[in-house]
PDB file of C-alpha atoms in Angstrom:
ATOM      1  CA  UNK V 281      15.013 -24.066 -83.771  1.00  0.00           C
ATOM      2  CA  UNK V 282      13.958 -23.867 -80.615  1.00  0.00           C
ATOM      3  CA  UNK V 283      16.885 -25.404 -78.837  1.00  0.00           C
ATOM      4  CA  UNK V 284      19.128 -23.525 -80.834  1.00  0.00           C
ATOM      5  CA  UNK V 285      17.662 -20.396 -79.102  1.00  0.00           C
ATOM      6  CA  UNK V 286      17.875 -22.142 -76.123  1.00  0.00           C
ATOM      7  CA  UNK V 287      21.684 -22.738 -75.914  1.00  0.00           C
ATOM      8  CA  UNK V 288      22.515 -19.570 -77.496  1.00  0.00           C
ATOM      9  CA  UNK V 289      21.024 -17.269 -74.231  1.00  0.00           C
ATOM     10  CA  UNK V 290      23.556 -16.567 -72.013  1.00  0.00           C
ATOM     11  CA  UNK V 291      23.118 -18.158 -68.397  1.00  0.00           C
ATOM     12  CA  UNK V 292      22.498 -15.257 -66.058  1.00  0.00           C
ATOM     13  CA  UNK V 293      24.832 -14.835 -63.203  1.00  0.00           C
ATOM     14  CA  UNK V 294      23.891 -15.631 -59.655  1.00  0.00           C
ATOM     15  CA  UNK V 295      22.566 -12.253 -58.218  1.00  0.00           C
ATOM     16  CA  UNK V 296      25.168 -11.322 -55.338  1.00  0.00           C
ATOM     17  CA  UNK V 297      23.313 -10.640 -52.040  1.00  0.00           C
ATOM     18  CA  UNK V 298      23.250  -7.006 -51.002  1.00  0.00           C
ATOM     19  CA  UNK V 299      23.702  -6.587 -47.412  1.00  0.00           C
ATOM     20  CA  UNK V 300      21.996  -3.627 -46.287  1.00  0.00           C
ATOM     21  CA  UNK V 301      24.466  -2.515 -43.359  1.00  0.00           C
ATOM     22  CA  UNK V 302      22.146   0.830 -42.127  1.00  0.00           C
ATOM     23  CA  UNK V 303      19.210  -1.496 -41.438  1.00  0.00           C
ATOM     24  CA  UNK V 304      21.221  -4.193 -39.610  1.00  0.00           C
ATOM     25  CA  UNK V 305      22.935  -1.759 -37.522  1.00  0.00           C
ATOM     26  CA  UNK V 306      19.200  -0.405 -36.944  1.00  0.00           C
ATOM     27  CA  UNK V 307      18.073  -3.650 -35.857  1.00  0.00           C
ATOM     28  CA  UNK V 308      20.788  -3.943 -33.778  1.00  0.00           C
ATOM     29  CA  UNK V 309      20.042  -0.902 -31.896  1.00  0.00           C
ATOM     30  CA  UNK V 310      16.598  -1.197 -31.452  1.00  0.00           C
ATOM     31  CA  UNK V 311      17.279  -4.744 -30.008  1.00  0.00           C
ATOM     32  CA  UNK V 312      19.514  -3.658 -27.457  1.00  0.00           C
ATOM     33  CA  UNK V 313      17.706  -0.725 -26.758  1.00  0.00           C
ATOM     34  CA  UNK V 314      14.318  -2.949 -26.134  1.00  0.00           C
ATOM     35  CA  UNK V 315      16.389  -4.756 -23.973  1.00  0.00           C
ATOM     36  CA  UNK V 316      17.285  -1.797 -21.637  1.00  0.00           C
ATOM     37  CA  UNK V 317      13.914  -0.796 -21.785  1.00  0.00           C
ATOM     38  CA  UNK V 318      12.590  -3.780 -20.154  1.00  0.00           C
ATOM     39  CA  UNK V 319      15.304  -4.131 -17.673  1.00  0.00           C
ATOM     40  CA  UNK V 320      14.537  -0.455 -16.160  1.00  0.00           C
ATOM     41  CA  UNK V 321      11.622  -1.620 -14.685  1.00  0.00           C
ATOM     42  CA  UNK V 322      12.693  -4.485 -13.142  1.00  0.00           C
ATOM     43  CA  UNK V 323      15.271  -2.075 -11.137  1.00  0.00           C
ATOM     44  CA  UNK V 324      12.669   0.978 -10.359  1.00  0.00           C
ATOM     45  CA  UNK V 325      11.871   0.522  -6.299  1.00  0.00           C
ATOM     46  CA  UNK V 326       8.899   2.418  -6.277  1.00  0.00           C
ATOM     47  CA  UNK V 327       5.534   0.672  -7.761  1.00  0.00           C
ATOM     48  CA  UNK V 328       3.253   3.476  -9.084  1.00  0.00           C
ATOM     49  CA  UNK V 329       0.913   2.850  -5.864  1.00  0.00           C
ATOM     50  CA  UNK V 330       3.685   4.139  -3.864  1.00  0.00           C
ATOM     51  CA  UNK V 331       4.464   6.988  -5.793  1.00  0.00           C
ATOM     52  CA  UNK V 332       0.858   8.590  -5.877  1.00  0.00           C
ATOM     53  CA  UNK V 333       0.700   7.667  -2.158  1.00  0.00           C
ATOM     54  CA  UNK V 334       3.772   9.521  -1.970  1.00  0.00           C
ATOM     55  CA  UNK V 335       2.415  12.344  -3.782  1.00  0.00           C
ATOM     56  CA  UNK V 336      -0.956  12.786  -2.357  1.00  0.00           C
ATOM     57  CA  UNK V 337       0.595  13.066   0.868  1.00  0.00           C
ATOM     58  CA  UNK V 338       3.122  15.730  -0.589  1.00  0.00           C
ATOM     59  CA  UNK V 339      -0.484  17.452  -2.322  1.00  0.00           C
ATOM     60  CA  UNK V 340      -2.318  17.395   1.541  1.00  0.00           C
ATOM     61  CA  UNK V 341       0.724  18.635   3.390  1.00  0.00           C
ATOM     62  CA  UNK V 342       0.958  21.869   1.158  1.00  0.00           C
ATOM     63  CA  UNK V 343      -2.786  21.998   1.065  1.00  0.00           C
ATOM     64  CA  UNK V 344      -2.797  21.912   4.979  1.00  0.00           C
ATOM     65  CA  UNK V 345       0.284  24.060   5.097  1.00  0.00           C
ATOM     66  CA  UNK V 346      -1.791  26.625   2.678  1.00  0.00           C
ATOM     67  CA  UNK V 347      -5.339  26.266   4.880  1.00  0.00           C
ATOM     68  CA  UNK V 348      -3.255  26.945   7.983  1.00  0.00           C
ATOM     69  CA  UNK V 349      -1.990  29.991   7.035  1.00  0.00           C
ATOM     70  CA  UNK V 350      -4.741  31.391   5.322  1.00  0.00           C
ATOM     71  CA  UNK V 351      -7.089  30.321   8.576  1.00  0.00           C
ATOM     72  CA  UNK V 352      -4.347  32.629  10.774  1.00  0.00           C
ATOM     73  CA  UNK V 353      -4.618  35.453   8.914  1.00  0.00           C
ATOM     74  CA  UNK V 354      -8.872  35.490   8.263  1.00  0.00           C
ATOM     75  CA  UNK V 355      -9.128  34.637  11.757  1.00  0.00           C
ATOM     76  CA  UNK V 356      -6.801  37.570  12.516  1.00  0.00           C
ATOM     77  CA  UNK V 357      -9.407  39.427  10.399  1.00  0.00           C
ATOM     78  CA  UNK V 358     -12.090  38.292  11.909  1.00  0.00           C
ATOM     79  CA  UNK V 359     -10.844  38.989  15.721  1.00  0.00           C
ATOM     80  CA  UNK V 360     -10.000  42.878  15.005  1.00  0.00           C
ATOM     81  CA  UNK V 361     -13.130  43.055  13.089  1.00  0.00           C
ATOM     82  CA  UNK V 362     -15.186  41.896  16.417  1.00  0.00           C
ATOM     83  CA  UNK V 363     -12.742  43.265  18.662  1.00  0.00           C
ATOM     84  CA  UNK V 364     -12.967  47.286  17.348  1.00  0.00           C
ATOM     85  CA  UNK V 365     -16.323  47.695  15.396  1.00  0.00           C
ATOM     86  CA  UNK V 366     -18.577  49.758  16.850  1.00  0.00           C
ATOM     87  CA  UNK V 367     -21.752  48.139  14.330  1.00  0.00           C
ATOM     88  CA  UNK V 368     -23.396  44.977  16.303  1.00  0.00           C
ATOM     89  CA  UNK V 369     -24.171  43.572  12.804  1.00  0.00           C
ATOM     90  CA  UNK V 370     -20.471  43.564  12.190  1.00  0.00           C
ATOM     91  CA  UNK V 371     -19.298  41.490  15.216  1.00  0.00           C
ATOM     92  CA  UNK V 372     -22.160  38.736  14.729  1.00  0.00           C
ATOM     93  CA  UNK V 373     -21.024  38.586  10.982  1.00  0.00           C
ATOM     94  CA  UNK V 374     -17.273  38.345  12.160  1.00  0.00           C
ATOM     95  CA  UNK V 375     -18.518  35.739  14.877  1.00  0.00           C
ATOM     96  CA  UNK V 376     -20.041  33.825  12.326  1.00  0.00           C
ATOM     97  CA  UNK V 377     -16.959  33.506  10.011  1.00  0.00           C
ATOM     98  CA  UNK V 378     -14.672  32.834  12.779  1.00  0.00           C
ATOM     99  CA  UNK V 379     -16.906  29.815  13.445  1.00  0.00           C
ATOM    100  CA  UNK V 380     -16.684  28.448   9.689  1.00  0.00           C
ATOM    101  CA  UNK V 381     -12.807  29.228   9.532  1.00  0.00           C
ATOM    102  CA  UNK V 382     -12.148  27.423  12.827  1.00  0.00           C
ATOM    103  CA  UNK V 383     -15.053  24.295  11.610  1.00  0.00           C
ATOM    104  CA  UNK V 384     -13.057  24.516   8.241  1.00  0.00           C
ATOM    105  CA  UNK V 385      -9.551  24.040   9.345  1.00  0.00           C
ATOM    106  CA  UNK V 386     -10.704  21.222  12.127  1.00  0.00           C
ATOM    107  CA  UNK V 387     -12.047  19.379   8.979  1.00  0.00           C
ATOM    108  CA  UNK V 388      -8.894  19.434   6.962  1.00  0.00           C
ATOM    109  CA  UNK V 389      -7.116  18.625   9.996  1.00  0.00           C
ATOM    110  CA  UNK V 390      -9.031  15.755  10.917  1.00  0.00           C
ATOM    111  CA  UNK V 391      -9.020  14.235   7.041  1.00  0.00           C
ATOM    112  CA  UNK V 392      -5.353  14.277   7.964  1.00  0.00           C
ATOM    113  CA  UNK V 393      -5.578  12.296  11.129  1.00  0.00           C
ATOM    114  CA  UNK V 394      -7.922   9.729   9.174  1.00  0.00           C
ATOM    115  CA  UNK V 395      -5.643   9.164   7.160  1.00  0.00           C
ATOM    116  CA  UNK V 396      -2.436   8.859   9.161  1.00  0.00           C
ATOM    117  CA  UNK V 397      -3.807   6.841  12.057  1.00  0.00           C
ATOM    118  CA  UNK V 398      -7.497   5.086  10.850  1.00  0.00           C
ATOM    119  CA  UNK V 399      -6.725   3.639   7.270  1.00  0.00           C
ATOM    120  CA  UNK V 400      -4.053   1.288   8.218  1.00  0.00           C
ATOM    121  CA  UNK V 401      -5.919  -0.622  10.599  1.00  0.00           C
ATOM    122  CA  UNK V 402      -7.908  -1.173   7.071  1.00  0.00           C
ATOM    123  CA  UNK V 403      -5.308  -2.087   4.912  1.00  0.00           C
ATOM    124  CA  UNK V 404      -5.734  -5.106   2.603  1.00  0.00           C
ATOM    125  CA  UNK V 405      -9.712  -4.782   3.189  1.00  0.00           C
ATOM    126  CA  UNK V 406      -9.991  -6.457   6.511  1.00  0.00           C
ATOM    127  CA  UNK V 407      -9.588  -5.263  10.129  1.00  0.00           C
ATOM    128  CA  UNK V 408      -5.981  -5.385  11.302  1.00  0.00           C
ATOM    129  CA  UNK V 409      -6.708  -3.800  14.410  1.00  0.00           C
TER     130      UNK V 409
END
C-alpha cells in the first residue's frame, strides 16, 4: 500500500528561479557608487592638515583685521579722552587703557609673526634653521 501511494503523488515541478530585478539593479548602484566614493579621495589635493592650516590662517587674518580696527578706534577714544578732559583722574585712566590697547594689539601682532617666520624653522620636530 505504501508504494501505491507513492507512485500515485504527482512529482512536483522544479520551482522556476525568481529574479528579483529592483535588488540587482540596487546592488548595482551601490557598487558603482562605492566605487566613486573611494576614487574622490584619491583625486582631492588638499590633505585635511592643509585645509585647517588654511583656515586658521583665514580665522587669524580676520581676527587681526577685527583687533586692528577696533584698537584704532578705542585708541581714538582714548587720545580725545586725555587730550580734552579737564578731570586728572580721567587722563591717567585713558593713559592706562591706551597702554593695554597698544600691549594688546603688539601681542596679536607678534602671535602672527611667530607664526609666519619662527615655526618653520621647526617643522618636522627638529631645527631646520
Amino acid at each position: 500500500m505504501k508504494n501505491q501511494l507513492e507512485t500515485t503523488k504527482p512529482k512536483p515541478q522544479k520551482e522556476r528561479r525568481h529574479i528579483d530585478w529592483g535588488r540587482l539593479l540596487f546592488t548595482g548602484f551601490l557598487c558603482v557608487t562605492m566605487m566613486a566614493g573611494s576614487a574622490t579621495q584619491v583625486f582631492a589635493a588638499p590633505t585635511v592638515w592643509e585645509k585647517a592650516t588654511e583656515i586658521m590662517k583665514d580665522v587669524y587674518n580676520q581676527v587681526l583685521l577685527i583687533s586692528t580696527i577696533a584698537a584704532v578706534v578705542t585708541a581714538s577714544i582714548a587720545l580725545l579722552m586725555m587730550n580734552f578732559s579737564k578731570s586728572g583722574r580721567t587722563v591717567d585712566e585713558s593713559r592706562a587703557w591706551l597702554k593695554r590697547i597698544v600691549i594688546t594689539w603688539a601681542i596679536l601682532n607678534g602671535l602672527g609673526f611667530i607664526m609666519a617666520y619662527i615655526t618653520p624653522f621647526f617643522s618636522d620636530g627638529k631645527w631646520n634653521g
